[in-house]
Amino acid sequence: MHSSVTKQTGFVALMIVQIIFLVLYWLFVHYGKEALPIEDSGSNEQHDSKYPHFQDIQVMIFVGFGFLMTFLRKYGYSATGYTLFLASLVIQWAVLMKGFFKMEGGKIELSLENIIDADIAAAVPLISMGALLGRITPIQLLFMALFEIALFAVNEYVALDILSICDVGGSITVHAFGAYFGLAVALMLRPTKDQNDAGKYEGANYLSDIFAMVGTLFLWIYWPSFNSVLADGTGQERAIVNTYLSLAAATVTTFVLSALVSHENKLDMVHVQNSTLAGGVAVGTVCNLLIGAHGAILIGIIAGTVSVMGYRFITPFLTAKLRLHDTCGVHNLHGMPALISAIASAIYAAMVTREQYKSDLGTIFPAMLNQTEIEASNTTELNAHIMGGYERSASTQAGYQLFGIAMTVLVAIVGGTLAGLVLKYTNFRKLQKEEHHQDELYWEVPEERKDE
Amino acid sequence: MHSSVTKQTGFVALMIVQIIFLVLYWLFVHYGKEALPIEDSGSNEQHDSKYPHFQDIQVMIFVGFGFLMTFLRKYGYSATGYTLFLASLVIQWAVLMKGFFKMEGGKIELSLENIIDADIAAAVPLISMGALLGRITPIQLLFMALFEIALFAVNEYVALDILSICDVGGSITVHAFGAYFGLAVALMLRPTKDQNDAGKYEGANYLSDIFAMVGTLFLWIYWPSFNSVLADGTGQERAIVNTYLSLAAATVTTFVLSALVSHENKLDMVHVQNSTLAGGVAVGTVCNLLIGAHGAILIGIIAGTVSVMGYRFITPFLTAKLRLHDTCGVHNLHGMPALISAIASAIYAAMVTREQYKSDLGTIFPAMLNQTEIEASNTTELNAHIMGGYERSASTQAGYQLFGIAMTVLVAIVGGTLAGLVLKYTNFRKLQKEEHHQDELYWEVPEERKDE
Amino acid sequence: MHSSVTKQTGFVALMIVQIIFLVLYWLFVHYGKEALPIEDSGSNEQHDSKYPHFQDIQVMIFVGFGFLMTFLRKYGYSATGYTLFLASLVIQWAVLMKGFFKMEGGKIELSLENIIDADIAAAVPLISMGALLGRITPIQLLFMALFEIALFAVNEYVALDILSICDVGGSITVHAFGAYFGLAVALMLRPTKDQNDAGKYEGANYLSDIFAMVGTLFLWIYWPSFNSVLADGTGQERAIVNTYLSLAAATVTTFVLSALVSHENKLDMVHVQNSTLAGGVAVGTVCNLLIGAHGAILIGIIAGTVSVMGYRFITPFLTAKLRLHDTCGVHNLHGMPALISAIASAIYAAMVTREQYKSDLGTIFPAMLNQTEIEASNTTELNAHIMGGYERSASTQAGYQLFGIAMTVLVAIVGGTLAGLVLKYTNFRKLQKEEHHQDELYWEVPEERKDE
């Protein structure tokens, strides 16, 4: 009875959040000019060409994340359901939080662009959720996501607009942030020593593993859209091609290593479902740079290797030594590959020359422009906030790339620690060990299932 | 033996229908100019930009509807198979039926546009099928769909071209029509009083519920494409953004209410699979109007509320009192949300001003144009059939919106009643109670399944 | 133990292949001009409009093929996993093999175009894999695919550039080639007479059949993108519309015939999963010709009929008489429908006139151009390799179409026979009868599954 009352309070709080969103939209959001009627219908400009990219990303967020997490055999309702719920909540919130940094006349201008940004932001708490899958309630998720998105918006603004780092595919601002935030929460919520064993239901069965492949395959397929949606001009074509090749190389490498490190050289579905995607994360920050096809393939090979090794050796180590549980292994799919991407971005940034990048210099590394170029350009808006000002050298830019990832990881860990402390020491209903990794507490489950 | 002979006759009839289609296409259909070679290849115009929207809608029709209906635990072959079969039949038929209203020189001009329209039309009998799922045979479905599409084409023509109502996302002409037609058929086929209990197999199991989420998620993701495909100019961007926000708000609301009204505050997969989508239906007719982001969110909240309440209270009531069975709850997902959309369209239409809508007035509400505007415009074709002529006031347009939904519901109910009477009192093979909601009668089912 | 060592060697070989790819890319591949920075960002050309088509094809390759093959009840990890692995390997290899025919200055120019081509090429070994599903190891697949892609690239070059046949949807060069190559391998690997019965696990169960429908539906939906991606101008719109109608007609026909030829007139999921798609293959080569909507529907009806009859009568015959096993029935889905498409292409080519095809003549049948037209055109590059030179008559073109399919089938059978002999008589680890159609040998499978 008591549990039910608490649940009820939680859901009422969620309704209040939704109503607050309604009010905030009423007060602060209006259509941007792309969505407003124009005087003369003759000049009908083409619909924004990013729409197909947007729809691909939608599939990644809702079907990709949702089904990837169905691998737990008794947690399929939660995996797909909470993904849908959390993303629906977060996209509304992200439009507001990201919009507050760009308000004009006290209003957020709404168009397709904002909702693309919101979809990307939705990936952040979904990544964190992966670290905590099956161990926290939807109401805890709600709180975590609201706080995390606010912090994400600040960190992203600082990284992209003030530090002026390149991060077109979001490996730093999205993947590293989401992963280390989630891991910090997981560390705060770690079990006592006598409860550190795997949960009774913490595993896949044959069919849940196949459902998870629906998620993996759609994430794989549409990853080039995720990495390229914010790229411009010819950088977009590079982002597509490089992401594709990196994924392919990471996939082949994953199969090899999975077989070599596993028992009896058998392939492990955990690796196939996750490490095959590490190539997409690891190439994210650099995918629109001139890394060459071989650069993309090399990054993919490294990412696949690191990710499989992570699942095989690092995750069990963290669980055993730090009692840091990471249900989906987000450290291996998002965390370490994002670090690789950040390091790669510093290396490639250090080698940037005007001769090679031509007009892409300004779109990819605006802080490297000099006075003449800024004046000549009519596309670049002058950004007074860039740390250290314009005219950065290549090696300075490389330094800022490293600064960017260091700051992001730090902010994520501090933020996640705070969030974890709140979730642990305040009045939130918490799950008991025996309630982990199963739908029954929050879902009506058909009778047949309960017998299992 | 007898049953097999009847089935055989039904399938032979289906083949004859397909051959009649072949002949009708031979006689009446030729390529439109978009699909015909041109003199000078230099002037190669861009391929129609609606193609990505079209493919999104294809996913909704085939995967979305197909998998949404797999929630029945012994009806998965039928859910996916009949969706594929019915849609394949209907798209061919809809090109003809809708084309007959626009023939030029006795020929239907075929291009991408027609098959987009046909895909949208395919949603109509699939919605109706949801009300009847598991209780009628594929041959009954065939007959129902052929009749329904013919009636749908007439009703849509009257609503859009004569009444000149706005309905860009089809909530009135597609959702309300399909839902009330299907419910009327269901009422005609209602069981006797002693057979009014739920069927033995009328329920989900754990895995069928997860399969259904494949349908839900793809419908959710691509709904903005469905609502915006026929919108023009900046109205298309509004349609996308508004649909997205309405879906998000409906989803959050659905989770809250599902928990609050259910036993022990547990979430109900029926709500999650269906009511989350009600936001897409409820915003359909108004999604390209200037409803504002807050308007979209408000509509989503209302739709989610009404839909969950419908599943929880209205559907059981209708089943108990009227013996009106509605397997998928189309009344809650399509019927009531479509009514909300129609009412919203009257409210927003009543507030339309030239100052706000500028050049969109003519594309959204052509009947409100005045003589000067029609002459100035070179895009609007003069439509001599508009009821009451041009120069409608905003409040008159509002009235026509209400007239449009009233007519549509009436036509759908009368048509569905007729179709139901034919299905009941003529020679169609009918399903017995014990044959309901299971694949075995029409499908080869693996042995293991039969033991269950 | 011995088996494990052999497996290990195989996976090490795979890693070496991936590293060789890395080196070859380093040496031979650089970005094409579409992916290189430009001087002036003002002239930012639109991103290539084929990107949405590309993503649709990605879904077909990875989700479509992968899930279509999950119909085997104990082979779901392999179906989805090997598809992912094999496609990842092949797309890297196909960029190289196809690129070698178009090198400029010793370099392959890389852009979106190459990876679209690579995706299409990935379909070839996946089709062949369908014939062999469950009977060969991933390392055998690896070898087969590398050899097959090399041969495919040569055959395609000869067919399209030298014979100058039309084959926009790849029915000849992709589907016929993949199917007959795979069947030839299967014939070489045929069992001894006493082992010719079906394998213990060679069958579906209820849920594996529903998973397979995920594959079928996505293949169905996106087939218009596959057939139209390489079409130009108005031919692209015809390719879309014709493919759509042919699929619809094949689907209706499949349902009818499946019921009529099956036991007790029950529908067979094998037909529904596969023969419904035969319309897409059969219209492939001619989909951008002026075949008319009725032509597309007629081809669909024929394809559905031939495919169902093939599953019902020809496949069992081949298995019984030739011991030719064809797990997925690729002969019925890809082989025979591709022959239909080739024959149709000869018939329609024989009827081509300048008056009808106008400027599309040069894009579809370049060898039919005459001297004046070539000079007038500034889009067509002069191709010195065309067999028999320019100025072909319609009937000559028809002859070449038949020559093209005959050559392709011959090359595929010879190549497949060679590959099969190598797989059989060299040191590859082979599967024993009892190891067929089940994941366990190469995958970690959850305990519960092993009991079955």
mmCIF file of C-alpha atoms in Angstrom, chain A residues 4-5 7-8 11-12 14-15 18-19 21-22 25-26 29 31 33-41 44 46-48 51-52 54-56 58-59 62-63 66-67 70 73-77 80-82 84-85 88-89 91-92 95 110-113 115 118-119 207 211 214 218 222 439-446 448-450, chain B residues 49 52-53 56 204-207 209-211 213-214 216-218 220-226 228 233-238 240-242 244-245 247-253 255-257 259-260 262-269 272 276 287 289-298 301 305 355-360 363 377 379:
data_model
loop_
_atom_site.group_PDB
_atom_site.id
_atom_site.type_symbol
_atom_site.label_atom_id
_atom_site.label_comp_id
_atom_site.label_asym_id
_atom_site.label_seq_id
_atom_site.Cartn_x
_atom_site.Cartn_y
_atom_site.Cartn_z
ATOM 1 C CA SER A 4 1.592 2.424 -4.255
ATOM 2 C CA VAL A 5 1.027 5.761 -2.575
ATOM 3 C CA LYS A 7 4.328 5.739 -6.845
ATOM 4 C CA GLN A 8 1.180 7.804 -7.119
ATOM 5 C CA PHE A 11 3.328 10.262 -11.233
ATOM 6 C CA VAL A 12 1.417 13.290 -10.009
ATOM 7 C CA LEU A 14 5.353 14.100 -13.465
ATOM 8 C CA MET A 15 1.998 15.558 -14.501
ATOM 9 C CA GLN A 18 4.240 18.448 -17.984
ATOM 10 C CA ILE A 19 1.908 21.291 -17.066
ATOM 11 C CA PHE A 21 6.262 22.785 -19.597
ATOM 12 C CA LEU A 22 2.947 23.915 -21.106
ATOM 13 C CA TYR A 25 6.049 27.193 -23.803
ATOM 14 C CA TRP A 26 3.126 29.584 -23.592
ATOM 15 C CA VAL A 29 8.265 29.961 -27.202
ATOM 16 C CA TYR A 31 7.502 30.112 -34.110
ATOM 17 C CA LYS A 33 10.560 32.671 -39.212
ATOM 18 C CA GLU A 34 10.972 29.338 -41.011
ATOM 19 C CA ALA A 35 7.640 28.324 -39.517
ATOM 20 C CA LEU A 36 5.771 31.585 -40.008
ATOM 21 C CA PRO A 37 3.607 32.487 -43.003
ATOM 22 C CA ILE A 38 5.261 34.713 -45.575
ATOM 23 C CA GLU A 39 3.873 37.579 -47.604
ATOM 24 C CA ASP A 40 4.345 36.146 -51.031
ATOM 25 C CA SER A 41 3.733 32.493 -51.680
ATOM 26 C CA ASN A 44 8.260 29.400 -51.592
ATOM 27 C CA GLN A 46 12.406 24.556 -50.356
ATOM 28 C CA HIS A 47 11.560 22.717 -47.163
ATOM 29 C CA ASP A 48 14.592 22.354 -44.938
ATOM 30 C CA TYR A 51 14.272 16.695 -42.438
ATOM 31 C CA PRO A 52 15.340 13.213 -43.622
ATOM 32 C CA PHE A 54 15.983 14.318 -38.468
ATOM 33 C CA GLN A 55 13.738 11.339 -39.078
ATOM 34 C CA ASP A 56 16.741 9.017 -39.086
ATOM 35 C CA GLN A 58 14.250 9.897 -34.409
ATOM 36 C CA VAL A 59 14.542 6.216 -35.279
ATOM 37 C CA PHE A 62 13.161 5.797 -30.042
ATOM 38 C CA VAL A 63 13.710 2.451 -31.750
ATOM 39 C CA GLY A 66 14.593 1.474 -26.920
ATOM 40 C CA PHE A 67 15.260 -1.891 -28.460
ATOM 41 C CA THR A 70 15.429 -4.894 -24.472
ATOM 42 C CA ARG A 73 14.876 -10.794 -20.502
ATOM 43 C CA LYS A 74 12.328 -9.449 -18.046
ATOM 44 C CA TYR A 75 12.699 -5.743 -18.707
ATOM 45 C CA GLY A 76 11.335 -5.290 -22.236
ATOM 46 C CA TYR A 77 8.311 -3.183 -21.285
ATOM 47 C CA THR A 80 10.927 0.381 -24.757
ATOM 48 C CA GLY A 81 8.430 2.195 -22.553
ATOM 49 C CA TYR A 82 10.806 4.295 -20.474
ATOM 50 C CA LEU A 84 9.576 6.552 -25.130
ATOM 51 C CA PHE A 85 8.543 8.350 -21.962
ATOM 52 C CA SER A 88 9.159 12.602 -24.845
ATOM 53 C CA LEU A 89 9.863 14.456 -21.642
ATOM 54 C CA ILE A 91 12.719 16.799 -25.990
ATOM 55 C CA GLN A 92 10.238 19.279 -24.553
ATOM 56 C CA VAL A 95 13.972 22.934 -26.481
ATOM 57 C CA LEU A 110 10.934 27.412 -32.681
ATOM 58 C CA SER A 111 11.598 25.617 -35.931
ATOM 59 C CA LEU A 112 12.812 22.255 -37.201
ATOM 60 C CA GLU A 113 16.324 23.150 -36.048
ATOM 61 C CA ILE A 115 13.687 19.863 -32.484
ATOM 62 C CA ALA A 118 16.259 18.355 -28.857
ATOM 63 C CA ASP A 119 16.437 14.890 -30.389
ATOM 64 C CA LEU A 207 14.592 -13.815 -27.872
ATOM 65 C CA PHE A 211 14.971 -7.912 -30.026
ATOM 66 C CA VAL A 214 16.568 -4.405 -33.835
ATOM 67 C CA PHE A 218 18.888 0.761 -36.662
ATOM 68 C CA TYR A 222 21.379 5.760 -39.144
ATOM 69 C CA ASP A 439 9.114 -5.015 -15.171
ATOM 70 C CA GLU A 440 6.669 -6.246 -12.593
ATOM 71 C CA LEU A 441 6.839 -3.498 -10.011
ATOM 72 C CA TYR A 442 5.802 -0.763 -12.444
ATOM 73 C CA TRP A 443 3.958 -2.662 -15.169
ATOM 74 C CA GLU A 444 0.942 -4.883 -15.498
ATOM 75 C CA VAL A 445 2.588 -8.090 -16.680
ATOM 76 C CA PRO A 446 0.577 -10.991 -18.182
ATOM 77 C CA GLU A 448 2.084 -16.422 -17.755
ATOM 78 C CA ARG A 449 5.204 -14.351 -17.229
ATOM 79 C CA LYS A 450 4.968 -14.244 -13.484
ATOM 80 C CA SER B 49 11.026 16.351 -52.516
ATOM 81 C CA PRO B 52 11.324 10.874 -48.037
ATOM 82 C CA HIS B 53 7.945 11.731 -46.513
ATOM 83 C CA ASP B 56 8.153 7.367 -43.831
ATOM 84 C CA ALA B 204 -1.296 -10.227 -25.122
ATOM 85 C CA ASN B 205 1.632 -12.128 -23.757
ATOM 86 C CA TYR B 206 4.986 -10.703 -22.817
ATOM 87 C CA LEU B 207 6.621 -11.034 -26.214
ATOM 88 C CA ASP B 209 3.500 -6.825 -26.320
ATOM 89 C CA ILE B 210 7.105 -6.087 -27.203
ATOM 90 C CA PHE B 211 6.476 -6.817 -30.877
ATOM 91 C CA MET B 213 6.062 -1.680 -29.499
ATOM 92 C CA VAL B 214 7.870 -1.962 -32.842
ATOM 93 C CA THR B 216 4.046 1.979 -31.806
ATOM 94 C CA LEU B 217 7.527 3.432 -32.018
ATOM 95 C CA PHE B 218 7.609 3.628 -35.813
ATOM 96 C CA TRP B 220 5.293 7.742 -33.269
ATOM 97 C CA ILE B 221 8.518 8.570 -35.093
ATOM 98 C CA TYR B 222 7.028 9.057 -38.527
ATOM 99 C CA TRP B 223 3.754 10.698 -37.553
ATOM 100 C CA PRO B 224 5.152 14.160 -38.331
ATOM 101 C CA SER B 225 5.673 12.955 -41.898
ATOM 102 C CA PHE B 226 2.103 11.711 -42.150
ATOM 103 C CA SER B 228 2.982 17.206 -42.993
ATOM 104 C CA GLY B 233 5.529 26.006 -47.633
ATOM 105 C CA THR B 234 5.988 27.144 -44.065
ATOM 106 C CA GLY B 235 2.859 25.222 -43.077
ATOM 107 C CA GLN B 236 4.877 22.068 -43.550
ATOM 108 C CA GLU B 237 7.423 23.137 -40.943
ATOM 109 C CA ARG B 238 4.623 24.008 -38.506
ATOM 110 C CA ILE B 240 6.208 18.850 -38.303
ATOM 111 C CA VAL B 241 6.969 20.823 -35.155
ATOM 112 C CA ASN B 242 3.414 20.803 -33.819
ATOM 113 C CA TYR B 244 6.162 16.329 -32.639
ATOM 114 C CA LEU B 245 5.279 18.390 -29.569
ATOM 115 C CA LEU B 247 2.995 13.493 -29.487
ATOM 116 C CA ALA B 248 5.544 14.213 -26.767
ATOM 117 C CA ALA B 249 2.962 15.795 -24.474
ATOM 118 C CA ALA B 250 0.434 13.023 -25.118
ATOM 119 C CA THR B 251 3.093 10.454 -24.274
ATOM 120 C CA VAL B 252 4.028 11.969 -20.924
ATOM 121 C CA THR B 253 0.340 12.370 -20.088
ATOM 122 C CA PHE B 255 2.282 7.468 -18.658
ATOM 123 C CA VAL B 256 0.914 9.552 -15.805
ATOM 124 C CA LEU B 257 -2.714 8.623 -16.322
ATOM 125 C CA ALA B 259 -0.336 4.689 -13.695
ATOM 126 C CA LEU B 260 -2.984 6.704 -11.869
ATOM 127 C CA SER B 262 -4.615 1.335 -13.164
ATOM 128 C CA HIS B 263 -4.588 -1.364 -10.572
ATOM 129 C CA GLU B 264 -1.758 -0.771 -8.017
ATOM 130 C CA ASN B 265 -0.624 2.229 -10.085
ATOM 131 C CA LYS B 266 1.040 -0.031 -12.613
ATOM 132 C CA LEU B 267 1.553 1.075 -16.193
ATOM 133 C CA ASP B 268 -0.609 -0.661 -18.786
ATOM 134 C CA MET B 269 0.998 -1.619 -22.106
ATOM 135 C CA VAL B 272 1.550 2.908 -23.796
ATOM 136 C CA THR B 276 0.892 7.821 -26.756
ATOM 137 C CA CYS B 287 -1.094 20.995 -37.285
ATOM 138 C CA LEU B 289 -2.371 26.291 -38.404
ATOM 139 C CA LEU B 290 -0.892 28.936 -36.147
ATOM 140 C CA ILE B 291 -1.679 27.029 -32.990
ATOM 141 C CA GLY B 292 1.618 27.785 -31.296
ATOM 142 C CA ALA B 293 3.860 25.324 -29.511
ATOM 143 C CA HIS B 294 1.701 25.638 -26.410
ATOM 144 C CA GLY B 295 -1.391 24.871 -28.479
ATOM 145 C CA ALA B 296 0.230 21.692 -29.720
ATOM 146 C CA ILE B 297 1.229 20.660 -26.213
ATOM 147 C CA LEU B 298 -2.219 21.414 -24.821
ATOM 148 C CA ILE B 301 -2.282 16.603 -23.057
ATOM 149 C CA THR B 305 -6.064 12.078 -21.200
ATOM 150 C CA GLU B 355 -2.701 39.548 -41.063
ATOM 151 C CA GLN B 356 -1.494 36.387 -39.417
ATOM 152 C CA TYR B 357 -1.857 33.851 -42.206
ATOM 153 C CA LYS B 358 -0.635 36.032 -45.071
ATOM 154 C CA SER B 359 -0.038 33.894 -48.156
ATOM 155 C CA ASP B 360 -0.894 30.710 -46.263
ATOM 156 C CA THR B 363 -3.284 27.277 -49.313
ATOM 157 C CA SER B 377 -2.760 34.498 -57.069
ATOM 158 C CA THR B 379 -1.159 29.266 -57.892
#
